[in-house]
Coordinates of N, CA and C in Angstrom, one line a residue:
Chain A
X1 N -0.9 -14.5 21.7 CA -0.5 -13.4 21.0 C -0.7 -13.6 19.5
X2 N -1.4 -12.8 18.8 CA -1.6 -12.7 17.4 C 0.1 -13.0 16.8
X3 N 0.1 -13.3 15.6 CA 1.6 -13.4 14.8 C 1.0 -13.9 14.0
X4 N 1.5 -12.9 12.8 CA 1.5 -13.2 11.1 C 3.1 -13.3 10.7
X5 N 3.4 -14.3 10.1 CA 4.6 -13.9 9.2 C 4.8 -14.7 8.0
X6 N 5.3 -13.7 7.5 CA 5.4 -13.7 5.5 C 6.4 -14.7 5.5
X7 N 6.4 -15.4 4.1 CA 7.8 -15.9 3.9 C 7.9 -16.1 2.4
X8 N 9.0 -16.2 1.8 CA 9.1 -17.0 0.5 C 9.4 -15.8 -0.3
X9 N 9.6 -14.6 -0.1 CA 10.1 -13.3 -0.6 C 11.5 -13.7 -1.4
X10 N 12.0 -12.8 -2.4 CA 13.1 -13.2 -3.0 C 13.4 -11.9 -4.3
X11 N 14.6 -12.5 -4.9 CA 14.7 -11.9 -5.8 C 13.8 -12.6 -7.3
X12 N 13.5 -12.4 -8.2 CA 13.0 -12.8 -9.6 C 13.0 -12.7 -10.7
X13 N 13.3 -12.7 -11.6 CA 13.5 -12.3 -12.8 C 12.0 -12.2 -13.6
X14 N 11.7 -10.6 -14.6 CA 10.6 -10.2 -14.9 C 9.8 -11.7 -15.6
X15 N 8.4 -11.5 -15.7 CA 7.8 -12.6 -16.6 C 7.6 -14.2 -15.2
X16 N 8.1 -14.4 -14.2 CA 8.6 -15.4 -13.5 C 7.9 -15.9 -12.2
X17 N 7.4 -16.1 -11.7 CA 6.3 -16.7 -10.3 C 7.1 -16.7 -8.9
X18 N 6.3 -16.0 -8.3 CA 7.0 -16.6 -7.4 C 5.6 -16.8 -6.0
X19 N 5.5 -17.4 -4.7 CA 4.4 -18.1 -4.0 C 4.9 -17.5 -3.0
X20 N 4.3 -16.2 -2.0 CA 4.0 -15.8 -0.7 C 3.6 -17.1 0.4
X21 N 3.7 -16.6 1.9 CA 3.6 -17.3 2.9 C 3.1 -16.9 4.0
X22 N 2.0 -16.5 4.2 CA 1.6 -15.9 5.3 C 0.8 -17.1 6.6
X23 N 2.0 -17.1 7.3 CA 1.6 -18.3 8.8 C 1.2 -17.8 9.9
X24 N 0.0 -17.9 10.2 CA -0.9 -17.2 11.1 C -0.7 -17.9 12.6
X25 N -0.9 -17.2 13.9 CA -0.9 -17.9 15.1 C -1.8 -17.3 16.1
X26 N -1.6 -17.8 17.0 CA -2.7 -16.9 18.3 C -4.3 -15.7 18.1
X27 N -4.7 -16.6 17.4 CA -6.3 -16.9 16.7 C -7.1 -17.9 16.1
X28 N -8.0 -17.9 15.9 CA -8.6 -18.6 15.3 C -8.6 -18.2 13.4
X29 N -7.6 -19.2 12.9 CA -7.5 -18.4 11.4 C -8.6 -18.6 10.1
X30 N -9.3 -19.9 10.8 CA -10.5 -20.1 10.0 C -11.5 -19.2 9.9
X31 N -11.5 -18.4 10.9 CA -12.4 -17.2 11.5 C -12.6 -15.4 10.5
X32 N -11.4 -15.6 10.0 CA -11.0 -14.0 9.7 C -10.7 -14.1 8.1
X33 N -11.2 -13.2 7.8 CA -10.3 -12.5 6.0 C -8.9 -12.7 6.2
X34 N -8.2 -13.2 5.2 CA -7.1 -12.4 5.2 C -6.3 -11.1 3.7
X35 N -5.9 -10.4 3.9 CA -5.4 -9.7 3.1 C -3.8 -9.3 2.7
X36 N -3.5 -9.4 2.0 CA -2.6 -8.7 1.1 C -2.2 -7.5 1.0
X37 N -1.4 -6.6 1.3 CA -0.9 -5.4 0.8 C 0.8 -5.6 0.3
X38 N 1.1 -4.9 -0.4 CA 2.4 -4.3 -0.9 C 2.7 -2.8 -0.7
X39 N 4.2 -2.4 -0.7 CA 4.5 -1.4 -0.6 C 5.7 -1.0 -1.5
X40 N 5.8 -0.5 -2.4 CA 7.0 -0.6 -3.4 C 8.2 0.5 -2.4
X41 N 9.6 0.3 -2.9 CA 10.1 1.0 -1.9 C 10.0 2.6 -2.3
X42 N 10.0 3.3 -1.1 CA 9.8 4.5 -0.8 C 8.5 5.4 -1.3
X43 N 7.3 4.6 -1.3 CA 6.3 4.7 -1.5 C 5.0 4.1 -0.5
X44 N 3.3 4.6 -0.7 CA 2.6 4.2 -0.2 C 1.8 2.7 0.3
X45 N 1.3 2.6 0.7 CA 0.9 1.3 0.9 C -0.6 1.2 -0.1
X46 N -0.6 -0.1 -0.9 CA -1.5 -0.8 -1.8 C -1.8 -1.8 -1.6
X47 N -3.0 -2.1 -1.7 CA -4.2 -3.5 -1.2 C -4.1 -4.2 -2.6
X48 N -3.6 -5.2 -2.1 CA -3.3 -6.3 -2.8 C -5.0 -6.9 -3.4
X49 N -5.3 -7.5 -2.5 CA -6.5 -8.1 -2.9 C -7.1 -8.9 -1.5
X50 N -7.6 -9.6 -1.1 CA -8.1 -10.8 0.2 C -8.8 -11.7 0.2
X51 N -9.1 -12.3 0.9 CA -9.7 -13.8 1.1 C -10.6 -14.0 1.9
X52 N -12.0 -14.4 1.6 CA -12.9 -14.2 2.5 C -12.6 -15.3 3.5
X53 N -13.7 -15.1 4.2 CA -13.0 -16.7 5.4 C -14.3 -17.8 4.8
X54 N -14.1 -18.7 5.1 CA -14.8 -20.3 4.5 C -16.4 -19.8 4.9
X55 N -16.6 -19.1 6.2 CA -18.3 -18.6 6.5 C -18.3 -17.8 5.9
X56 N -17.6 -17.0 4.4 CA -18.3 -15.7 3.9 C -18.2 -16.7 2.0
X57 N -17.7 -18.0 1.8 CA -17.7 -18.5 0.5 C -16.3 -18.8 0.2
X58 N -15.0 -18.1 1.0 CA -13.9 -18.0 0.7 C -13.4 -17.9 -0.7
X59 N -14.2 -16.7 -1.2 CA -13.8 -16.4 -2.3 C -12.6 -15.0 -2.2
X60 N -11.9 -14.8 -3.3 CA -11.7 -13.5 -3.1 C -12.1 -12.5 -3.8
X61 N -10.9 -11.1 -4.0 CA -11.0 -10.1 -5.0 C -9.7 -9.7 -4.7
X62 N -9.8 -8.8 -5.7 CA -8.3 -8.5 -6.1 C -7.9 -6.7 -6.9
X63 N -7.1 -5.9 -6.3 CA -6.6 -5.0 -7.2 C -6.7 -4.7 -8.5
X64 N -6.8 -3.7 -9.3 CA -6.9 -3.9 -10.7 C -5.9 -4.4 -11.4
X65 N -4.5 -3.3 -10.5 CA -3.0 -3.7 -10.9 C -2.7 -5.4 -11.0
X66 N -3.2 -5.7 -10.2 CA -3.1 -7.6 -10.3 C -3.9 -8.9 -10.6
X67 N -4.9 -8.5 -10.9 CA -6.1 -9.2 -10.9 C -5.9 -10.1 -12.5
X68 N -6.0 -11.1 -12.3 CA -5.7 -11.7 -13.8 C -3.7 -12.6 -13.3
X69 N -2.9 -12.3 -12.6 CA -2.2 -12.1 -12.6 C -1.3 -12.7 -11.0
X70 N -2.1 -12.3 -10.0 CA -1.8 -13.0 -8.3 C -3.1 -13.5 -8.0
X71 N -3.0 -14.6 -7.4 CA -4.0 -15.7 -6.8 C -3.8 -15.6 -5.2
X72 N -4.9 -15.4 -4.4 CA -5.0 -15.5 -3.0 C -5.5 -16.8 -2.9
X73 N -5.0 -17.7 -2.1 CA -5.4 -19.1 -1.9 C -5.3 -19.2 0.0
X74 N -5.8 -19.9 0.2 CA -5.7 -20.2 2.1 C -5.6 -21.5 2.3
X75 N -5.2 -21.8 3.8 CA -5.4 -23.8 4.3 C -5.1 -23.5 5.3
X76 N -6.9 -23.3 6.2 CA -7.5 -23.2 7.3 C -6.6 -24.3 8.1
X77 N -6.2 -25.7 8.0 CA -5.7 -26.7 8.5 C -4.8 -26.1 8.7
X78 N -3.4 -25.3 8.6 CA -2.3 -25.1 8.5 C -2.3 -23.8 9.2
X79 N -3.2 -23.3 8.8 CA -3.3 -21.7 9.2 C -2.5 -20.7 8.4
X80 N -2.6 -20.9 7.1 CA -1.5 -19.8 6.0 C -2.4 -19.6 4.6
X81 N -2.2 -18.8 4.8 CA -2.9 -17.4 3.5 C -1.4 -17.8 2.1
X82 N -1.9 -18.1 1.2 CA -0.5 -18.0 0.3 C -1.1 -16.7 -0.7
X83 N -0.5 -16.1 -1.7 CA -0.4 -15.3 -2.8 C 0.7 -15.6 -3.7
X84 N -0.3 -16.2 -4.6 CA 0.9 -16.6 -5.8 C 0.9 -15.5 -6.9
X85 N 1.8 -14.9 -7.2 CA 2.3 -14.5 -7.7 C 2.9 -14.5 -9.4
X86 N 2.3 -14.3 -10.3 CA 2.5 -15.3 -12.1 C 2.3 -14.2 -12.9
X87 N 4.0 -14.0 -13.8 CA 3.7 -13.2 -14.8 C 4.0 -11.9 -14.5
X88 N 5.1 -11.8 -13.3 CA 5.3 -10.9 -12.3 C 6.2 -9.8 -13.1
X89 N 6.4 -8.5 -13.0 CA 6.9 -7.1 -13.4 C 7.5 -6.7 -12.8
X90 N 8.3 -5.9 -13.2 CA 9.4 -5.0 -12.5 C 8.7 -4.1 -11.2
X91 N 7.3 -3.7 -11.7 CA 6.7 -2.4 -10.7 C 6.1 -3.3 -9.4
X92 N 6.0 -4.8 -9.9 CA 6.1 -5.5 -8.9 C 6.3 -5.4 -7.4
X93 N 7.7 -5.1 -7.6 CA 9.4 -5.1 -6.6 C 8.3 -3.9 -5.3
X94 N 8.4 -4.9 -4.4 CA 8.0 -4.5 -3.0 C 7.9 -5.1 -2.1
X95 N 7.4 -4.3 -0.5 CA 7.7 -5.8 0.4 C 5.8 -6.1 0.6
X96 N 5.8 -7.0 0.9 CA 4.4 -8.0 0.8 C 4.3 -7.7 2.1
X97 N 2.7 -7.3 2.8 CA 2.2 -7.3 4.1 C 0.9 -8.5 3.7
X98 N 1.5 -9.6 4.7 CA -0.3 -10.0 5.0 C -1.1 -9.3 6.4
X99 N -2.2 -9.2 5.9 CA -3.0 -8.7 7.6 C -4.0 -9.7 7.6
X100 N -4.6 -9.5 9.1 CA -6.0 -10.4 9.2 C -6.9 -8.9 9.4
X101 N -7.8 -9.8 8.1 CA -9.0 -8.1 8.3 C -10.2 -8.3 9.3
X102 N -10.9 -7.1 9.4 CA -12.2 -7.4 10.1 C -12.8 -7.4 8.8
X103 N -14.0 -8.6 9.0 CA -14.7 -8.7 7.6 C -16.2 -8.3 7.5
X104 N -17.1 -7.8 7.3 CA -16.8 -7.2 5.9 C -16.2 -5.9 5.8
X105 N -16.0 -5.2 7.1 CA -15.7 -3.5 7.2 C -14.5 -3.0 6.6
X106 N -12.9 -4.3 6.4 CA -12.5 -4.0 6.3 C -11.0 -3.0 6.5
X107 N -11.1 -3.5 7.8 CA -10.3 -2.7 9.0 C -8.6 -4.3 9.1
X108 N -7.8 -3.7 9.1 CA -6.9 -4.2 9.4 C -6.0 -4.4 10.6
X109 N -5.6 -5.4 11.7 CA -5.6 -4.7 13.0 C -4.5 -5.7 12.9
X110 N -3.9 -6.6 12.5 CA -2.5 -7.0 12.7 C -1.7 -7.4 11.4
X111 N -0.7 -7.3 11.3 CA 0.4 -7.2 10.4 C 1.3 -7.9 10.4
X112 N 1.8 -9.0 9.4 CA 3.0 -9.4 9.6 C 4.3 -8.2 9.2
X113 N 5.2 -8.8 9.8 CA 6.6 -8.0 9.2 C 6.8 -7.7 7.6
X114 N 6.6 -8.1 7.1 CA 6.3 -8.0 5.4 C 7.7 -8.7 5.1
X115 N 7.8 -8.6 3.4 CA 8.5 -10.0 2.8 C 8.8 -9.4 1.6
X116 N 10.3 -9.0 0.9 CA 10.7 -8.4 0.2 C 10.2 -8.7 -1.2
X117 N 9.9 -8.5 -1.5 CA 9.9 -9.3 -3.7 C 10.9 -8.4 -4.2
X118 N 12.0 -8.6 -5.3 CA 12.7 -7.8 -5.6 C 12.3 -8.6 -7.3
X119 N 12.0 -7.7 -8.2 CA 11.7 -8.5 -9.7 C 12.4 -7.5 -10.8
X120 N 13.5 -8.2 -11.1 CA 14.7 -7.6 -12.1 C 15.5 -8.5 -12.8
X121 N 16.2 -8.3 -14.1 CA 16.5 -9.2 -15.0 C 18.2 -8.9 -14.5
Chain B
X1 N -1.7 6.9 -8.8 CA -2.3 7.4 -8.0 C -3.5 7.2 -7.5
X2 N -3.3 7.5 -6.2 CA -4.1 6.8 -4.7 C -5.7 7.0 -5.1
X3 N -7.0 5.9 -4.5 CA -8.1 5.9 -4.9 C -8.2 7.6 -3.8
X4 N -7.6 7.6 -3.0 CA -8.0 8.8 -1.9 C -6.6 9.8 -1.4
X5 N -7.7 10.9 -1.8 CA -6.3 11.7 -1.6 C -6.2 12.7 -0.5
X6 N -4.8 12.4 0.3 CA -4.5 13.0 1.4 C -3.2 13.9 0.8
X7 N -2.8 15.0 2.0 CA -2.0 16.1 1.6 C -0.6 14.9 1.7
X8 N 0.4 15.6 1.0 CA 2.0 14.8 1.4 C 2.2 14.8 2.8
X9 N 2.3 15.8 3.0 CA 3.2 16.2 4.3 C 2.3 17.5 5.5
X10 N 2.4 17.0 6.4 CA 1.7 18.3 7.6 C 3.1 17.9 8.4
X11 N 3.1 19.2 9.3 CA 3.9 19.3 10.8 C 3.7 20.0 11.7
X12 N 4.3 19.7 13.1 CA 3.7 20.7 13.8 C 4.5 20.8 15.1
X13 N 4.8 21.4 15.9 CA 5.5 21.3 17.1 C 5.0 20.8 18.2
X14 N 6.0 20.1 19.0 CA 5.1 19.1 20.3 C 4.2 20.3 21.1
X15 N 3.2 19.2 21.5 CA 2.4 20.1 22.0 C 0.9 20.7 21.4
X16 N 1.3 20.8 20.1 CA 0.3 21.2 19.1 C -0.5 20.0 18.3
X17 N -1.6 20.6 17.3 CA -2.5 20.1 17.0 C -2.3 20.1 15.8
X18 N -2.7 18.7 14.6 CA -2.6 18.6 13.7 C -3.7 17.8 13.0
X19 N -3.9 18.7 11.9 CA -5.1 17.5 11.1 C -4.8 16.8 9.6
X20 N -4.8 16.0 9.1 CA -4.6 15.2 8.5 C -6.2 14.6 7.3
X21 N -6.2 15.3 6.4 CA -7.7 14.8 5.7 C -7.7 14.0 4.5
X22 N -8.6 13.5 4.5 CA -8.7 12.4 3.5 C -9.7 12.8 2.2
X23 N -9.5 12.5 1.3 CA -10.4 13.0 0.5 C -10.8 11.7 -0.6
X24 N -12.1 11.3 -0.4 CA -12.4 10.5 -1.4 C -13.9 10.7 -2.0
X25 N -14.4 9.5 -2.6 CA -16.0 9.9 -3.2 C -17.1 9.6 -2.4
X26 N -18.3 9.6 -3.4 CA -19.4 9.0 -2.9 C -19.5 7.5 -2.5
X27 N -18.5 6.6 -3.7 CA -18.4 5.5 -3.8 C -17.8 4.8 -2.4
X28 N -16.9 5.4 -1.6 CA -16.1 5.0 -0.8 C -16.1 6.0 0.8
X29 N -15.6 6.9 0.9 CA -15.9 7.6 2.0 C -17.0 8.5 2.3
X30 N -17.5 8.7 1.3 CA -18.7 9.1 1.5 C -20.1 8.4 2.1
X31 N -19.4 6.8 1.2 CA -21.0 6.2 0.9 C -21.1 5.7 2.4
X32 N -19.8 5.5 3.1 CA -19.9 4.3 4.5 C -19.0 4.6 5.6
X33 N -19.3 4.4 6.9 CA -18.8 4.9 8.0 C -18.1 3.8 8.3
X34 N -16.9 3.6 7.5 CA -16.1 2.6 7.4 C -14.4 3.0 6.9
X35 N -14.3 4.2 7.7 CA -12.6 5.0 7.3 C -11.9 4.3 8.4
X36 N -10.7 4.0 8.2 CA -9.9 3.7 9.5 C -8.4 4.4 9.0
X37 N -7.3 4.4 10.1 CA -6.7 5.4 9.9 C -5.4 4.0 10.3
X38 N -4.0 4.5 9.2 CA -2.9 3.8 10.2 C -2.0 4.1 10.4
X39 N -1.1 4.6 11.3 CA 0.8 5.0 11.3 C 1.3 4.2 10.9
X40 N 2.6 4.3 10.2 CA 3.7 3.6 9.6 C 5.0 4.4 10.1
X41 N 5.9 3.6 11.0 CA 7.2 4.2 11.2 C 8.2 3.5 10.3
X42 N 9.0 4.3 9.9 CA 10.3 3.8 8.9 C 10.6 2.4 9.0
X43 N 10.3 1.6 8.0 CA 11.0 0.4 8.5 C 10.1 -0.7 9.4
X44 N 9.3 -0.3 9.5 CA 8.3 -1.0 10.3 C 6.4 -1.4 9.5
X45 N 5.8 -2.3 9.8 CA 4.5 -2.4 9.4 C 3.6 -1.9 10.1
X46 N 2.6 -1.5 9.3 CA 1.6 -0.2 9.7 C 1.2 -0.5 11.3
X47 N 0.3 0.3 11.9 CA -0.6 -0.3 13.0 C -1.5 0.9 13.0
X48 N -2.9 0.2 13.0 CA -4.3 0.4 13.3 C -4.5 1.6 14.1
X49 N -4.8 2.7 13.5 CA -4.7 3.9 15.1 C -6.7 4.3 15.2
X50 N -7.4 4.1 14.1 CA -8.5 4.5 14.0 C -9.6 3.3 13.1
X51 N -11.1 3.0 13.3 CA -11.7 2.8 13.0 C -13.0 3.2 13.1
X52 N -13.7 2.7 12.4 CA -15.0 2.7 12.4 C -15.2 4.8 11.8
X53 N -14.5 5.2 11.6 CA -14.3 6.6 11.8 C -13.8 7.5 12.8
X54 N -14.2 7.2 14.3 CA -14.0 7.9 15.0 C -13.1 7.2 16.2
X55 N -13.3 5.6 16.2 CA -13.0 4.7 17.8 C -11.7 4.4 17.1
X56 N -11.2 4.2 18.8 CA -9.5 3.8 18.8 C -9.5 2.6 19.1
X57 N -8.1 1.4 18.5 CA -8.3 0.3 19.3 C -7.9 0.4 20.6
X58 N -7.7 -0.7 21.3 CA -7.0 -1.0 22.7 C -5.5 -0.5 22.4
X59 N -5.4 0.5 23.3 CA -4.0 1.1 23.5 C -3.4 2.1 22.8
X60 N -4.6 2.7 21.8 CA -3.9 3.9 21.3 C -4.7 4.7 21.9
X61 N -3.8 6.0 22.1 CA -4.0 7.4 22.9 C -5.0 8.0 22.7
X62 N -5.8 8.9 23.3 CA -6.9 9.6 23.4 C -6.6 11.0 22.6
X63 N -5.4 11.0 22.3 CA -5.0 12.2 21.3 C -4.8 12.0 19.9
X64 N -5.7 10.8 19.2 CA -5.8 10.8 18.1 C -6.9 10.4 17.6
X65 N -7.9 11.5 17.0 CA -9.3 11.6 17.0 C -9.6 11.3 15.3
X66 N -10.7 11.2 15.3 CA -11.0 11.0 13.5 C -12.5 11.2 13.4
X67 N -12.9 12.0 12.6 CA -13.4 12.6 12.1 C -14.1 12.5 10.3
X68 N -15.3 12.5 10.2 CA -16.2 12.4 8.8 C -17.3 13.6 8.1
X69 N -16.9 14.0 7.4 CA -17.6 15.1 6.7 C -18.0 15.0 4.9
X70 N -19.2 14.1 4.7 CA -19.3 14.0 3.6 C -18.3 13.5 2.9
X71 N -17.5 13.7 1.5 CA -16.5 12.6 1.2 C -15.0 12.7 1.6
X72 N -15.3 13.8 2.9 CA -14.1 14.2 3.2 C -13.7 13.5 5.1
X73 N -12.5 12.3 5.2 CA -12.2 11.9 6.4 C -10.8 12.8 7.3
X74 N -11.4 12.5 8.7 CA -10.0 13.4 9.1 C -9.2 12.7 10.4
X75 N -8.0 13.2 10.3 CA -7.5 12.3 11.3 C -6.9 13.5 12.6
X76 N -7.5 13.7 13.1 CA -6.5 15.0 14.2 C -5.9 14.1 15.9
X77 N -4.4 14.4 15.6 CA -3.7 14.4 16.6 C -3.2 15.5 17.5
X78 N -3.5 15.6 18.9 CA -3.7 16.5 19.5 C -2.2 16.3 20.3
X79 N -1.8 17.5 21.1 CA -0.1 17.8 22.0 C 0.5 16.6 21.2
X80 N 0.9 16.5 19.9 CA 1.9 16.5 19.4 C 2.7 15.8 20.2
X81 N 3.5 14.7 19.9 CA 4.9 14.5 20.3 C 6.0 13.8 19.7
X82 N 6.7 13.6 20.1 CA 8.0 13.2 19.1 C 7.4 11.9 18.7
X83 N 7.2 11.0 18.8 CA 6.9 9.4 19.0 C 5.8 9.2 17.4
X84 N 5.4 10.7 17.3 CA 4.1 10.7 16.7 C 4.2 11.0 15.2
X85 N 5.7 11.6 15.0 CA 6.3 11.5 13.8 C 6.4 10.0 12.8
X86 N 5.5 9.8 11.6 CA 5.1 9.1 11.0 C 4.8 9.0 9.5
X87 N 4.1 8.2 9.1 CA 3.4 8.4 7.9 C 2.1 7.6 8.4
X88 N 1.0 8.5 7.7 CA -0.3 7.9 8.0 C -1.3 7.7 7.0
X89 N -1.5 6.6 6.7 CA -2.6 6.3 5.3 C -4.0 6.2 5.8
X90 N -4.8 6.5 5.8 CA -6.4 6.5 5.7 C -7.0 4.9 4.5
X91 N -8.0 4.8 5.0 CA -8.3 3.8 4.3 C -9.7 3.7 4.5
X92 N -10.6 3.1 3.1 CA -12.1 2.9 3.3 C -12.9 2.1 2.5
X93 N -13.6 1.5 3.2 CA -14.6 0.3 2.6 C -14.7 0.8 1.2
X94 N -15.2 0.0 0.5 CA -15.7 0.7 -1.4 C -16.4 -1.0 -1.8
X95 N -16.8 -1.6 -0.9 CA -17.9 -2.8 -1.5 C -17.0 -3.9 -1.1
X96 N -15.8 -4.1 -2.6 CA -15.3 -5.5 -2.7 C -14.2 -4.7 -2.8
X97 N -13.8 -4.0 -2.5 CA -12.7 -3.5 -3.0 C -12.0 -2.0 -1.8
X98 N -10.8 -2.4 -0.9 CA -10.5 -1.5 -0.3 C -9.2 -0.8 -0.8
X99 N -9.8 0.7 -0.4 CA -9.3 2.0 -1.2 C -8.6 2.9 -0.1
X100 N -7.2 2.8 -0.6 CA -6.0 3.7 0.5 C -5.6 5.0 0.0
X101 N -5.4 6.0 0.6 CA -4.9 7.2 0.3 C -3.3 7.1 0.1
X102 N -2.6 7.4 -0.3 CA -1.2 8.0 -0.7 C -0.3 8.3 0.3
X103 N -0.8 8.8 1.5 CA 0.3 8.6 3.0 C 0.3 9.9 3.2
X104 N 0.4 10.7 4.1 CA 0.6 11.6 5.0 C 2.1 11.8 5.6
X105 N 3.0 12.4 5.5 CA 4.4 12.2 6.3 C 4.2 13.4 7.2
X106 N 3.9 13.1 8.9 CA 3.4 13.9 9.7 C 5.2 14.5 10.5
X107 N 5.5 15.6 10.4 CA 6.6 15.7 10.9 C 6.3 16.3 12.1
X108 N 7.5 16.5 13.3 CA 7.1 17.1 14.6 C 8.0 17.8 14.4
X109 N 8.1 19.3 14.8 CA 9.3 20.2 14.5 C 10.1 20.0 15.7

């Protein structure tokens, strides 16, 4: 059975870093993209940015709202997607989804539970 | 505000049919047959109801169809039912960069 789950969510004070956790299981995680979304509360869902898999360069890309700003990093060995997080804002404050994508199309077919960020002084 | 724009809100009574559109450009829905569709219930993370445009994965119902017309995507759910009340975001390839609509809040009367 596929399972994603987030971790490392918290509260933070503006300007301040904080490092996502996305621990992958029941796949092959060397195999797949993974991605990023956020959802600020009571609002839509936003694409963070993703990570290609090691067969596509394992590079990424990234949102405009964050780009400069959150780093997608992976370790195939471990099986976990991180998103670091630096220099972080109030408009921030949301809960973090990782998914595993279909690559290149871009299709999302599993989800972790997501992972709160709350960023306030 | 969303690279793709869908309406706020549709409803419809069980039983009935509802459509749901997406609206983006050349760049993105237009250019590639690469729209997928997702529900989101309250409190919970999305799940995959449509790809490729038109195909469903394993296990969703034959009563939610999707549809492509130039830079316009659509999502139609057919007999309605309670279960079906949601929010639904559309979503589509754009190169290096994936582009989501604003959400849908589908009510069942």
């Amino acid at each position: 059975e596929v399972q994603l789950v987030e971790s490392g969510g918290g509260l933070v004070k503006p300007g301040r870093s904080l490092r996502l956790s996305c621990t992958a299981s029941g796949f092959t995680f060397g195999d797949y993209a993974m991605s990023w979304f956020r959802q600020a509360p009571g609002k839509g869902l936003e694409w963070v940015g993703f990570i290609r898999s090691k067969a596509y360069g394992g590079t990424t890309e990234y949102a405009a709202s964050v780009k400069g700003r959150f780093t997608i990093s992976r370790d195939d060995s471990k099986s976990i997607a991180y998103l670091q997080m630096n220099s972080l804002k109030t408009e921030d404050t949301a809960v973090y989804y990782c998914t595993r994508e279909w690559f290149p199309v871009g299709y999302f077919d599993y989800w972790g539970q997501g992972t709160l960020v709350t960023v306030s002084s | 505000q969303s690279a793709l724009t869908q309406p706020r809100s549709v409803s419809g009574s069980p039983g009935q049919s509802v459509t749901i559109s997406c609206t983006g450009t050349s760049s993105d829905v237009g250019g590639y047959n690469y729209v997928s569709w997702y529900q989101q219930h309250p409190g919970k993370a999305p799940k995959l109801m449509i790809y490729d445009v038109s195909k469903r994965p394993s296990g969703v119902p034959d009563r939610f169809s999707g549809s492509k017309s130039g830079n316009t995507a659509s999502l139609t759910i057919s007999g309605l039912q309670a279960e079906d009340e949601a929010d639904y975001y559309c979503c589509s390839y754009a190169g290096s960069r994936r582009v989501f609509g604003g959400g849908t809040k589908l009510t069942v009367l």
